[in-house]
Amino acid sequence: MGIILHELVGTDQGRPFSPHCWKTVMSLAHKGLPFDRNRVSFRDIPKLENGYSSKVPVIRDQDQLVADSFEIALYLEDRHPDRPSLFKGEGGRAMARFVEGYSQMILHPFINVVVLMAVHNLLDAPNQAYFRESREKIFGRKLEDVAAMRDAKREAFTASLEPIRKMLLSQPFIGGEGPLFADYIVFGAFQWVRVLTPYQLFDRGDPVQDWFERCLDLHGGVAREIKAAV
Amino acid sequence: MGIILHELVGTDQGRPFSPHCWKTVMSLAHKGLPFDRNRVSFRDIPKLENGYSSKVPVIRDQDQLVADSFEIALYLEDRHPDRPSLFKGEGGRAMARFVEGYSQMILHPFINVVVLMAVHNLLDAPNQAYFRESREKIFGRKLEDVAAMRDAKREAFTASLEPIRKMLLSQPFIGGEGPLFADYIVFGAFQWVRVLTPYQLFDRGDPVQDWFERCLDLHGGVAREIKAAV
């Protein structure tokens, strides 16, 4: 039996959107491991695998459960050292934590605003109620008021991509000549948008978009199988 | 004969301030290699080593010349694979480019503003003229007007350190349990400030400051030998 990936969807089962679950899809594909995707809603998560984790992704590998996309990548790397590496050494493993910090603390706050209403609108009524209550608590204001800040914040977001642009002058991937888990960390953030809304994250000709397209092409185009939102 | 490091100073020969040269000081110390520091002014650089490079750091290792702090780190790593690694593998080498992008594109713009007048004031008259002309061309406005933006930009700078804070929840250095070249990249940016001005970059209790202090302690405190500016 292959690995089972528990991942998040809304009412549309064919549109998994969680950035963290996408990191795991790409990690499993990178390792060339077969896996089945079990799609769950926000409110299903606490019941999953006897309440193993409050968040997805969670993977089941035979009798082993692992939660958290970074922990899963570390697990896959330890379990399958013979397959293509997700970190290429100790330095790469450590620095992926820095890329994670950049993605979650610099990119996610804006992307959260971009996708907010799209996520809400994709949910059924009970999940909408859960989502609205939990997110309005985090933001301290109504969802609609948060979403309205999107265009005003876009210019700062574009500037915040400069580390990626500068890095791309030296190499095609964060991982160097080929992608590593650090690429999937940032990829997940952009795929979250692509799956949920037609909002244009990138200006025309942005090399970050070229990199994103390269990631969409990876591993038989596993991430491109989900069409961009229209 | 040991390695010679050509590094930048102003009128005070005892106060090398270039962030890029500090990256190389730390790289050489990390490798445990003896080196002599040859201190030069901005206007000396074009004459150095028969015009080898328009920028410092430049190192001379016997009959080998290498310019650019990242290139020097790569050179030292290749030349001395038996000594402590600056990258810990291919992934670490690649991701150091991402950390470089973050440091130069996110941190440097603010730090440039912070240190601007201090650098100017440290130079002799001909170097001041060179510095003012070249920098006012880059900024498109008078040095004094750029420097005046410092306090208004500090809050955004503090927020831009979030990737480091998030990473420090997992490990004490960007390189993991110990420092790598990626740590020295960011260290150089903060040391630039420390050497030039008493301006407080960090809020009280910021874990980024704790990390910076750990870096100052490294390699026999080589970077602490230069007292903080008062």
Coordinates of C-alpha atoms in Angstrom, one line a residue:
Chain A
M1 CA 0.0 0.0 0.0
G2 CA 1.3 3.4 -0.9
I3 CA 1.4 6.6 1.2
I4 CA -1.9 8.4 1.9
L5 CA -1.9 12.2 1.9
H6 CA -4.7 13.8 3.8
E7 CA -5.2 17.2 2.2
L8 CA -7.6 20.1 2.4
V9 CA -10.4 20.9 0.0
G10 CA -13.6 22.9 0.0
T11 CA -16.9 21.9 -1.6
D12 CA -15.0 21.3 -4.8
Q13 CA -13.1 18.1 -4.2
G14 CA -11.0 18.7 -7.3
R15 CA -9.4 21.9 -6.1
P16 CA -7.0 21.2 -3.2
F17 CA -5.7 24.6 -2.2
S18 CA -3.6 24.4 1.0
P19 CA -0.1 25.8 0.4
H20 CA 1.2 23.4 3.0
C21 CA -0.4 20.4 1.4
W22 CA 1.0 21.4 -2.0
K23 CA 4.5 21.4 -0.4
T24 CA 3.9 17.7 0.5
V25 CA 2.4 16.8 -2.9
M26 CA 5.6 18.2 -4.5
S27 CA 7.8 16.5 -1.9
L28 CA 6.2 13.1 -2.5
A29 CA 6.5 13.6 -6.3
H30 CA 10.1 14.7 -6.0
K31 CA 10.9 11.4 -4.2
G32 CA 9.0 9.5 -6.9
L33 CA 6.8 7.9 -4.2
P34 CA 3.2 6.8 -5.2
F35 CA 0.5 8.3 -3.0
D36 CA -3.3 8.6 -2.7
R37 CA -4.9 11.9 -2.0
N38 CA -7.6 11.8 0.7
R39 CA -9.5 15.1 0.5
V40 CA -10.9 16.5 3.7
S41 CA -12.6 19.8 4.8
F42 CA -11.5 22.0 7.6
R43 CA -14.0 20.5 10.0
D44 CA -13.0 16.9 9.1
I45 CA -9.4 17.5 10.3
P46 CA -9.9 17.0 14.0
K47 CA -11.5 13.6 13.4
L48 CA -8.7 12.4 11.0
E49 CA -6.6 9.5 12.0
N50 CA -8.2 9.5 15.5
G51 CA -7.4 13.2 16.0
Y52 CA -3.7 12.8 15.2
S53 CA -3.2 16.5 14.2
S54 CA -5.1 19.8 14.2
K55 CA -3.8 20.6 10.8
V56 CA -3.1 19.0 7.4
P57 CA -1.0 17.8 5.6
V58 CA -0.9 14.5 7.4
I59 CA 0.6 11.5 5.7
R60 CA 0.1 7.8 6.6
D61 CA 3.0 5.6 5.5
Q62 CA 1.9 2.1 6.5
D63 CA 1.6 2.4 10.3
Q64 CA 3.5 5.7 10.5
L65 CA 1.7 9.0 10.8
V66 CA 3.5 12.3 10.2
A67 CA 2.0 15.9 10.3
D68 CA 3.5 19.2 9.1
S69 CA 4.9 19.7 5.6
F70 CA 8.5 20.3 6.9
E71 CA 8.4 17.3 9.2
I72 CA 7.1 15.2 6.4
A73 CA 9.9 16.3 4.1
L74 CA 12.4 15.4 6.8
Y75 CA 10.7 12.0 7.3
L76 CA 10.8 11.3 3.6
E77 CA 14.4 12.3 3.3
D78 CA 15.4 10.0 6.2
R79 CA 13.2 7.1 5.0
H80 CA 14.3 7.3 1.4
P81 CA 17.9 8.5 1.3
D82 CA 18.5 6.6 -2.0
R83 CA 15.9 8.7 -3.8
P84 CA 16.4 12.3 -5.1
S85 CA 17.3 14.5 -2.1
L86 CA 14.9 17.2 -0.9
F87 CA 17.7 19.1 0.9
K88 CA 21.1 18.1 -0.6
G89 CA 22.9 18.1 2.7
E90 CA 22.9 19.5 6.1
G91 CA 23.3 23.2 5.0
G92 CA 20.3 22.9 2.7
R93 CA 18.2 21.4 5.4
A94 CA 19.0 24.2 7.8
M95 CA 18.5 27.0 5.2
A96 CA 15.2 25.6 4.2
R97 CA 14.1 26.8 7.6
F98 CA 15.1 30.3 6.5
V99 CA 13.1 30.0 3.3
E100 CA 10.2 28.8 5.3
G101 CA 10.5 31.9 7.5
Y102 CA 10.5 34.1 4.4
S103 CA 7.5 32.4 2.8
Q104 CA 5.4 32.3 6.0
M105 CA 6.2 35.7 7.4
I106 CA 6.7 37.8 4.3
L107 CA 4.6 36.1 1.5
H108 CA 1.8 34.5 3.4
P109 CA 0.3 37.6 5.0
F110 CA -0.4 39.1 1.6
I111 CA -1.5 35.9 0.0
N112 CA -3.8 35.3 2.8
V113 CA -5.5 38.5 2.0
V114 CA -5.6 37.7 -1.8
V115 CA -7.3 34.3 -1.3
L116 CA -9.4 35.1 1.7
M117 CA -12.8 35.5 0.1
A118 CA -12.1 32.8 -2.5
V119 CA -11.5 30.2 0.3
H120 CA -14.6 31.4 2.1
N121 CA -16.7 31.1 -1.0
L122 CA -15.5 27.6 -1.7
L123 CA -16.7 26.2 1.6
D124 CA -20.1 24.8 2.6
A125 CA -22.1 26.7 5.2
P126 CA -20.7 25.0 8.4
N127 CA -17.1 25.3 7.2
Q128 CA -17.8 28.9 6.2
A129 CA -18.9 29.6 9.7
Y130 CA -15.8 28.0 11.2
F131 CA -13.5 29.8 8.7
R132 CA -15.1 33.2 9.3
E133 CA -14.9 33.0 13.0
S134 CA -11.3 31.6 13.2
R135 CA -10.0 34.1 10.6
E136 CA -11.8 37.2 11.9
K137 CA -10.3 36.4 15.3
I138 CA -6.7 36.2 13.8
F139 CA -7.2 39.4 11.7
G140 CA -9.2 41.3 14.3
R141 CA -11.6 42.6 11.6
K142 CA -14.3 41.4 9.1
L143 CA -13.1 39.1 6.2
E144 CA -14.5 41.6 3.7
D145 CA -12.5 44.5 5.2
V146 CA -9.3 42.4 5.1
A147 CA -9.9 41.4 1.5
A148 CA -10.4 45.0 0.5
M149 CA -6.7 45.8 1.4
R150 CA -5.5 43.6 -1.5
D151 CA -4.7 46.1 -4.2
A152 CA -3.2 48.6 -1.8
K153 CA -0.7 45.9 -0.6
R154 CA 0.3 44.5 -4.0
E155 CA 3.2 46.9 -4.6
A156 CA 4.9 46.0 -1.3
F157 CA 4.4 42.3 -2.2
T158 CA 6.0 42.8 -5.6
A159 CA 9.0 44.4 -3.8
S160 CA 9.1 41.6 -1.3
L161 CA 9.9 39.1 -4.1
E162 CA 13.3 40.7 -4.7
P163 CA 15.2 38.0 -2.9
I164 CA 13.9 35.5 -5.4
R165 CA 14.7 37.7 -8.4
K166 CA 18.2 38.3 -7.1
M167 CA 18.8 34.6 -6.5
L168 CA 17.4 33.7 -10.0
L169 CA 20.3 35.8 -11.5
S170 CA 22.6 33.0 -10.3
Q171 CA 20.5 29.8 -10.8
P172 CA 17.2 28.5 -12.0
F173 CA 15.9 27.2 -8.6
I174 CA 16.3 28.0 -5.0
G175 CA 17.9 24.6 -4.8
G176 CA 20.4 25.5 -7.5
E177 CA 20.3 23.7 -10.8
G178 CA 17.2 21.7 -9.8
P179 CA 14.4 22.1 -7.3
L180 CA 14.6 21.2 -3.6
F181 CA 12.1 21.4 -0.7
A182 CA 12.9 25.1 -0.4
D183 CA 11.4 25.6 -3.8
Y184 CA 8.2 23.8 -2.9
I185 CA 7.9 26.0 0.2
V186 CA 7.5 29.1 -1.9
F187 CA 5.8 27.3 -4.7
G188 CA 3.0 26.2 -2.3
A189 CA 2.3 29.9 -1.5
F190 CA 1.8 30.8 -5.2
Q191 CA -0.1 27.6 -6.1
W192 CA -2.6 28.5 -3.3
V193 CA -3.5 31.6 -5.3
R194 CA -3.4 29.9 -8.7
V195 CA -5.9 27.3 -7.6
L196 CA -8.3 29.7 -5.9
T197 CA -8.4 33.0 -7.8
P198 CA -7.5 34.5 -11.2
Y199 CA -5.8 37.4 -9.4
Q200 CA -2.5 38.2 -11.1
L201 CA 0.2 37.9 -8.5
F202 CA 3.0 38.8 -10.8
D203 CA 3.7 41.7 -13.2
R204 CA 4.1 40.8 -16.8
G205 CA 7.7 39.5 -17.4
D206 CA 8.5 38.9 -13.8
P207 CA 11.2 36.2 -13.6
V208 CA 9.5 34.9 -10.4
Q209 CA 6.6 33.9 -12.7
D210 CA 9.0 32.1 -15.0
W211 CA 10.3 30.2 -12.0
F212 CA 6.7 29.4 -10.9
E213 CA 6.0 28.0 -14.3
R214 CA 9.1 25.8 -14.2
C215 CA 7.8 24.4 -10.9
L216 CA 4.4 23.7 -12.4
D217 CA 6.2 21.7 -15.1
L218 CA 8.0 19.5 -12.6
H219 CA 7.2 15.8 -11.9
G220 CA 5.0 15.3 -14.9
G221 CA 3.2 18.5 -14.2
V222 CA 1.5 17.2 -11.1
A223 CA 0.6 20.7 -9.9
R224 CA -0.6 21.8 -13.3
E225 CA -3.2 19.0 -13.3
I226 CA -5.4 21.4 -11.3
K227 CA -6.4 24.1 -13.7
A228 CA -5.9 27.7 -12.7
A229 CA -9.0 29.4 -11.3
V230 CA -11.0 31.5 -13.7
Chain B
M1 CA 52.8 33.6 3.2
G2 CA 49.2 33.8 4.4
I3 CA 46.2 35.2 2.5
I4 CA 46.0 39.0 2.1
L5 CA 42.5 40.5 2.4
H6 CA 42.1 43.9 0.8
E7 CA 39.3 45.6 2.7
L8 CA 37.6 49.0 2.9
V9 CA 38.2 51.7 5.6
G10 CA 37.8 55.4 5.8
T11 CA 40.2 57.8 7.5
D12 CA 40.1 55.6 10.6
Q13 CA 42.2 52.6 9.6
G14 CA 41.0 50.7 12.7
R15 CA 37.4 50.7 11.6
P16 CA 36.8 48.5 8.6
F17 CA 33.1 48.8 7.8
S18 CA 32.2 47.1 4.5
P19 CA 29.5 44.4 5.0
H20 CA 31.0 42.5 2.1
C21 CA 34.5 42.6 3.6
W22 CA 33.1 41.4 6.9
K23 CA 31.6 38.4 5.2
T24 CA 35.1 37.5 4.0
V25 CA 36.7 38.1 7.4
M26 CA 34.3 35.7 8.9
S27 CA 34.7 33.2 6.0
L28 CA 38.5 33.2 6.5
A29 CA 38.2 32.8 10.3
H30 CA 35.6 30.0 9.8
K31 CA 38.1 28.1 7.7
G32 CA 40.8 28.8 10.3
L33 CA 43.1 30.4 7.7
P34 CA 45.7 33.0 8.7
F35 CA 45.3 36.3 6.8
D36 CA 46.6 39.9 6.8
R37 CA 44.2 42.8 6.4
N38 CA 45.3 45.4 3.9
R39 CA 43.1 48.5 4.5
V40 CA 42.2 50.7 1.5
S41 CA 40.0 53.6 0.8
F42 CA 37.3 53.8 -1.9
R43 CA 39.6 55.7 -4.2
D44 CA 42.5 53.1 -3.7
I45 CA 40.4 50.3 -5.0
P46 CA 40.8 50.9 -8.8
K47 CA 44.6 50.8 -8.3
L48 CA 44.7 47.6 -6.2
E49 CA 46.4 44.6 -7.6
N50 CA 46.8 46.3 -11.0
G51 CA 43.1 47.1 -11.2
Y52 CA 41.9 43.6 -10.7
S53 CA 38.5 44.6 -9.4
S54 CA 36.3 47.7 -9.0
K55 CA 35.1 46.5 -5.6
V56 CA 36.5 44.9 -2.4
P57 CA 36.8 42.4 -0.8
V58 CA 39.6 41.0 -2.9
I59 CA 41.9 38.3 -1.6
R60 CA 45.3 37.3 -2.7
D61 CA 46.2 33.7 -2.0
Q62 CA 49.8 33.3 -3.2
D63 CA 49.5 34.0 -7.0
Q64 CA 45.7 33.7 -7.0
L65 CA 43.4 36.7 -6.8
V66 CA 39.6 36.4 -6.1
A67 CA 37.1 39.2 -5.8
D68 CA 33.5 39.2 -4.4
S69 CA 32.6 37.8 -1.0
F70 CA 30.5 34.9 -2.4
E71 CA 33.1 34.0 -5.0
I72 CA 35.8 34.1 -2.2
A73 CA 33.7 31.7 0.0
L74 CA 33.3 29.3 -3.0
Y75 CA 37.0 29.5 -3.6
L76 CA 37.9 28.8 0.0
E77 CA 35.5 25.9 0.1
D78 CA 37.0 24.3 -3.0
R79 CA 40.5 25.0 -1.9
H80 CA 40.1 23.8 1.7
P81 CA 37.5 21.0 1.6
D82 CA 39.2 19.5 4.7
R83 CA 38.5 22.5 6.9
P84 CA 35.1 23.4 8.4
S85 CA 32.6 23.8 5.6
L86 CA 31.0 27.2 4.7
F87 CA 28.0 25.6 3.0
K88 CA 27.6 22.0 4.2
G89 CA 26.6 20.6 0.8
E90 CA 25.2 21.5 -2.5
G91 CA 21.8 22.6 -1.1
G92 CA 23.5 24.9 1.4
R93 CA 25.6 26.5 -1.4
A94 CA 22.5 27.1 -3.5
M95 CA 20.3 28.5 -0.7
A96 CA 23.1 30.9 0.4
R97 CA 22.2 32.7 -2.8
F98 CA 18.7 33.1 -1.6
V99 CA 19.9 34.5 1.8
E100 CA 22.2 36.8 -0.2
G101 CA 19.1 38.0 -2.2
Y102 CA 17.3 38.6 1.1
S103 CA 20.2 40.5 2.7
Q104 CA 21.0 42.7 -0.3
M105 CA 17.5 43.4 -1.5
I106 CA 15.6 43.6 1.8
L107 CA 18.1 44.5 4.5
H108 CA 20.7 46.6 2.7
P109 CA 18.4 49.3 1.4
F110 CA 17.4 50.3 5.0
I111 CA 20.9 49.8 6.4
N112 CA 22.4 52.0 3.6
V113 CA 20.1 54.7 4.8
V114 CA 21.2 54.1 8.5
V115 CA 24.9 54.3 7.8
L116 CA 24.9 56.8 5.0
M117 CA 26.1 60.0 6.9
A118 CA 28.4 58.0 9.1
V119 CA 30.3 56.6 6.1
H120 CA 30.4 60.0 4.6
N121 CA 31.8 61.6 7.8
L122 CA 34.4 58.9 8.1
L123 CA 36.0 59.8 4.7
D124 CA 38.7 62.3 3.8
A125 CA 37.7 65.1 1.5
P126 CA 38.5 63.5 -1.9
N127 CA 36.7 60.2 -0.8
Q128 CA 33.8 62.2 0.5
A129 CA 33.4 63.8 -2.9
Y130 CA 33.5 60.5 -4.7
F131 CA 31.0 59.0 -2.2
R132 CA 28.6 61.8 -2.4
E133 CA 28.5 61.9 -6.2
S134 CA 28.2 58.1 -6.7
R135 CA 25.6 57.7 -3.9
E136 CA 23.5 60.7 -4.9
K137 CA 23.4 59.3 -8.4
I138 CA 22.1 55.9 -7.0
F139 CA 19.5 57.5 -4.7
G140 CA 18.5 60.3 -7.0
R141 CA 18.5 62.8 -4.1
K142 CA 20.9 64.5 -1.6
L143 CA 22.6 62.3 1.0
E144 CA 21.0 64.3 3.8
D145 CA 17.5 63.8 2.5
V146 CA 18.0 60.0 2.2
A147 CA 19.4 59.8 5.8
A148 CA 16.4 61.7 7.1
M149 CA 14.1 58.8 6.1
R150 CA 15.8 56.5 8.7
D151 CA 13.3 56.6 11.5
A152 CA 10.2 56.5 9.3
K153 CA 11.6 53.3 7.7
R154 CA 12.6 51.5 10.9
E155 CA 9.3 49.8 11.6
A156 CA 9.2 48.2 8.2
F157 CA 12.8 47.0 8.7
T158 CA 11.9 45.4 12.0
A159 CA 9.1 43.6 10.3
S160 CA 11.4 42.5 7.5
L161 CA 13.5 40.5 10.1
E162 CA 10.6 38.1 10.6
P163 CA 12.1 35.3 8.4
I164 CA 15.1 35.3 10.8
R165 CA 13.0 35.2 13.9
K166 CA 10.9 32.4 12.6
M167 CA 14.0 30.4 11.6
L168 CA 15.5 31.0 15.1
L169 CA 12.5 29.1 16.6
S170 CA 14.0 26.0 15.0
Q171 CA 17.8 26.5 15.3
P172 CA 20.5 28.9 16.6
F173 CA 22.0 29.8 13.2
I174 CA 20.9 30.1 9.6
G175 CA 23.3 27.2 9.0
G176 CA 21.6 25.1 11.7
E177 CA 23.4 24.1 14.9
G178 CA 26.5 26.2 13.8
P179 CA 27.1 29.1 11.5
L180 CA 27.7 28.9 7.7
F181 CA 28.5 31.5 5.1
A182 CA 24.7 32.3 5.0
D183 CA 25.0 33.6 8.6
Y184 CA 28.0 35.8 7.6
I185 CA 26.0 37.3 4.8
V186 CA 23.4 38.7 7.2
F187 CA 26.0 39.3 9.9
G188 CA 28.0 41.6 7.6
A189 CA 24.9 43.8 7.1
F190 CA 24.4 44.3 10.9
Q191 CA 28.2 44.7 11.6
W192 CA 28.3 47.5 9.0
V193 CA 25.9 49.4 11.3
R194 CA 27.7 48.4 14.6
V195 CA 31.0 49.6 13.4
L196 CA 29.7 52.9 12.0
T197 CA 26.9 54.2 14.3
P198 CA 25.4 53.7 17.7
Y199 CA 21.9 53.6 16.0
Q200 CA 19.9 50.8 17.6
L201 CA 18.9 48.4 14.8
F202 CA 17.0 46.0 17.1
D203 CA 14.2 46.5 19.6
R204 CA 15.1 45.3 23.2
G205 CA 14.8 41.5 23.5
D206 CA 14.8 40.9 19.7
P207 CA 16.1 37.3 19.1
V208 CA 17.8 38.6 16.0
Q209 CA 20.1 40.6 18.3
D210 CA 20.8 37.5 20.3
W211 CA 21.8 35.8 17.1
F212 CA 24.0 38.7 16.1
E213 CA 25.7 38.6 19.5
R214 CA 26.4 34.9 19.0
C215 CA 28.0 35.7 15.7
L216 CA 30.2 38.4 17.4
D217 CA 31.4 35.7 19.7
L218 CA 32.5 33.4 16.9
H219 CA 36.1 32.6 16.0
G220 CA 37.7 34.1 19.0
G221 CA 35.5 37.2 18.8
V222 CA 37.3 38.4 15.6
A223 CA 34.4 40.8 14.8
R224 CA 34.1 42.1 18.3
E225 CA 37.7 43.3 18.2
I226 CA 36.3 46.4 16.5
K227 CA 34.4 48.2 19.2
A228 CA 30.9 49.3 18.5
A229 CA 30.6 52.9 17.4
V230 CA 29.7 55.4 20.1

